[in-house]
Coordinates of C-alpha atoms in Angstrom, one line a residue:
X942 CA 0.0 0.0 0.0
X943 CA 1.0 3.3 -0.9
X944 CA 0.0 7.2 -1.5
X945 CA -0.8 7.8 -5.0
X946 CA -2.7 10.6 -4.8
X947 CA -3.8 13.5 -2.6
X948 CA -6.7 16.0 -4.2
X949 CA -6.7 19.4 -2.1
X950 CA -9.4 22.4 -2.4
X951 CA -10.0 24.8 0.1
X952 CA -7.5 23.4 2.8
X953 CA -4.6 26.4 3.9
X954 CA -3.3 27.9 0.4
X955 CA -4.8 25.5 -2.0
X956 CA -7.8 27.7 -2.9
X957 CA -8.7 26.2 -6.0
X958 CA -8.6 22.2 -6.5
X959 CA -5.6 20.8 -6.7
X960 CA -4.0 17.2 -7.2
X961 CA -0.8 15.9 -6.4
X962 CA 0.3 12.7 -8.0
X963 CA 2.9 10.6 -6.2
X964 CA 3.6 8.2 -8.1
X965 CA 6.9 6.6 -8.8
X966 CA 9.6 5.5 -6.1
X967 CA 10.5 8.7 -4.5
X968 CA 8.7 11.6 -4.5
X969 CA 10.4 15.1 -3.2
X970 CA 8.7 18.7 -3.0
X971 CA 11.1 21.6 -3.6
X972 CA 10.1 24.8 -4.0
X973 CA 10.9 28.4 -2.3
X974 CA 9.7 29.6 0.7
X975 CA 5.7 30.6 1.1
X976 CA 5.2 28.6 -2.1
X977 CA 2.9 25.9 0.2
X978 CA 5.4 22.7 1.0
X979 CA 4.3 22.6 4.7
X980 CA 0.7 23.0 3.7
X981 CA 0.7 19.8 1.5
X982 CA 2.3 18.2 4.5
X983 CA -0.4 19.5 6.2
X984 CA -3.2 18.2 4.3
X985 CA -2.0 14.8 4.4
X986 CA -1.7 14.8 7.7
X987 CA -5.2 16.7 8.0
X988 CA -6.3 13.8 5.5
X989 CA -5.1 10.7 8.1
X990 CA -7.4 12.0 11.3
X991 CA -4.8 14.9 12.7
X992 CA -7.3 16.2 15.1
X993 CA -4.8 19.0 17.2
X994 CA -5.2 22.2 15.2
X995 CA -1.5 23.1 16.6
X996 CA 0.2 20.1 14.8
X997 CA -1.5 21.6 11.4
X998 CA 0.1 25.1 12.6
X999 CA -3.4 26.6 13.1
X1000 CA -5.4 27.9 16.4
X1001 CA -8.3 26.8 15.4
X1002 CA -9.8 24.1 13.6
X1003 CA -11.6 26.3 11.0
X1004 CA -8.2 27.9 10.6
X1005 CA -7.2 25.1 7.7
X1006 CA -10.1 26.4 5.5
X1007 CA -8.8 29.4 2.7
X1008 CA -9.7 32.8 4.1
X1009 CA -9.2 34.7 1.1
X1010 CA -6.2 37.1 0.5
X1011 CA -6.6 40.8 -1.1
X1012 CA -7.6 39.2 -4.5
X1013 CA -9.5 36.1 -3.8
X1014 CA -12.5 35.6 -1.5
X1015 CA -12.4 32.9 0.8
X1016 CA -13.8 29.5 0.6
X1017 CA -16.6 27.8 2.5
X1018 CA -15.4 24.5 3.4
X1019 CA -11.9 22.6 3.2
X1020 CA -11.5 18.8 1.9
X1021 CA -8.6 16.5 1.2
X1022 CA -8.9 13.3 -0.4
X1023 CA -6.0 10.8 -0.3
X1024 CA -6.0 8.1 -2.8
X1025 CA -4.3 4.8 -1.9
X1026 CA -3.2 2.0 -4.0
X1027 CA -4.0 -1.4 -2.0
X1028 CA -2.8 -4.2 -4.7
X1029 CA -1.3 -5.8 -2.2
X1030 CA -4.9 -5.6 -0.1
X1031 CA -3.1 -4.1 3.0
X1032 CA -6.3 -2.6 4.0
X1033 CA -9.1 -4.7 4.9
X1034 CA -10.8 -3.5 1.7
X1035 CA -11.9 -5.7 -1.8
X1036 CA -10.9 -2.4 -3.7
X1037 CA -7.6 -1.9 -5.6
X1038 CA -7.5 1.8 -5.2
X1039 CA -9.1 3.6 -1.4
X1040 CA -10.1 7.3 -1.0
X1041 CA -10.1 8.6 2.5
X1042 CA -11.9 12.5 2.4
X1043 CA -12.2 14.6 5.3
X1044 CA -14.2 17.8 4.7
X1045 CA -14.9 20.7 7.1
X1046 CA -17.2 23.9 6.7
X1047 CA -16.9 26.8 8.0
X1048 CA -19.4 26.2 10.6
X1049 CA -17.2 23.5 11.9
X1050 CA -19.0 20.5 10.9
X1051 CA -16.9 17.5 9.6
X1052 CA -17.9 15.1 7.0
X1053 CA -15.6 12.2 6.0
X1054 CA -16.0 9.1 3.4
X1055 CA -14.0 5.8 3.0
X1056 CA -14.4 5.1 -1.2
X1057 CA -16.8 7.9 -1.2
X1058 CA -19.1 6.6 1.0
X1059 CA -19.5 8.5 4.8
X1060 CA -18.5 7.6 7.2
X1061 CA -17.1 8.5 11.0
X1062 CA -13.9 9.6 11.9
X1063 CA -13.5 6.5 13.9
X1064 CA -13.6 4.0 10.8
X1065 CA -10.6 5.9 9.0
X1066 CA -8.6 5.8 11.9
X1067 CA -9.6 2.2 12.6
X1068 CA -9.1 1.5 8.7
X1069 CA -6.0 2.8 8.8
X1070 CA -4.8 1.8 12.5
X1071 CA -2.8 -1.4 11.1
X1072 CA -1.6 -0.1 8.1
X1073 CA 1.5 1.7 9.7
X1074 CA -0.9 4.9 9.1
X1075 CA -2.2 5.1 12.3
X1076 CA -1.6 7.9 15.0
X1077 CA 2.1 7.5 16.1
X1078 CA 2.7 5.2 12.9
X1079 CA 4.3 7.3 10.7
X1080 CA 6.5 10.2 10.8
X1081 CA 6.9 13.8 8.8
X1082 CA 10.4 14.7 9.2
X1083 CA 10.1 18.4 7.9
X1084 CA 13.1 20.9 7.2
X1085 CA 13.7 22.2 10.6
X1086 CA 14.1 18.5 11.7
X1087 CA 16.7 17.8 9.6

């Protein structure tokens, strides 16, 4: 099982809908400072269950959804889907490829689907719990870490 893809709108920085393909053996994100890095980080973190607003370097919850800049309005929700490939059927799912979503609005209500169905919170993390996914099951080694 791997991350192929991760589908962002709304979440941070990402205002409009973008994808991020990871395929391939290694996959590295360069790029100069303010250009969003940490905020793809973020979202796939965001993406997995992270529930502390601090570890996504906001105050609040609602603080991952776009706010709009000078030239932009702001959007009314925030969603990341991750896209897994599970060939090798490492989650308990008869399904090749598995989406996880998680989707906030700005009135702080949470939505989230497994394959596009919803679901609770609870299933992705227990879906993911023996994956190596699970809280404390992975680690994001960022720049200042290094």
């Amino acid at each position: 099982m791997r991350l192929k893809h991760v589908r962002i709108f709304g979440f941070k920085t990402f205002a409009d809908r973008t994808e991020f393909d990871l395929e391939g053996g290694f996959v590295a994100v360069v790029g100069p400072n303010g250009c969003g890095k940490s905020n793809l980080v973020d979202a796939i973190l965001w993406g997995l269950g992270e529930g502390s607003a601090r570890q996504l370097r906001a105050a609040t919850s609602q603080d991952v959804i776009f706010s709009g800049s000078s030239n932009r309005k702001g959007v009314g929700f925030a969603e990341v889907t991750l896209i897994f490939d599970n060939e090798d059927g490492a989650l308990p799912i008869a399904s090749s490829e598995v989406s996880v979503t998680r989707r906030l609005n700005r009135a702080g209500e949470s939505e989230y689907a497994i394959n596009r169905q919803p679901c609770r919170l609870r299933d992705i993390l227990d879906l993911l719990a023996d994956s190596g996914l699970g809280r404390a099951g992975y680690a994001i080694v960022g720049q200042k870490d290094i």
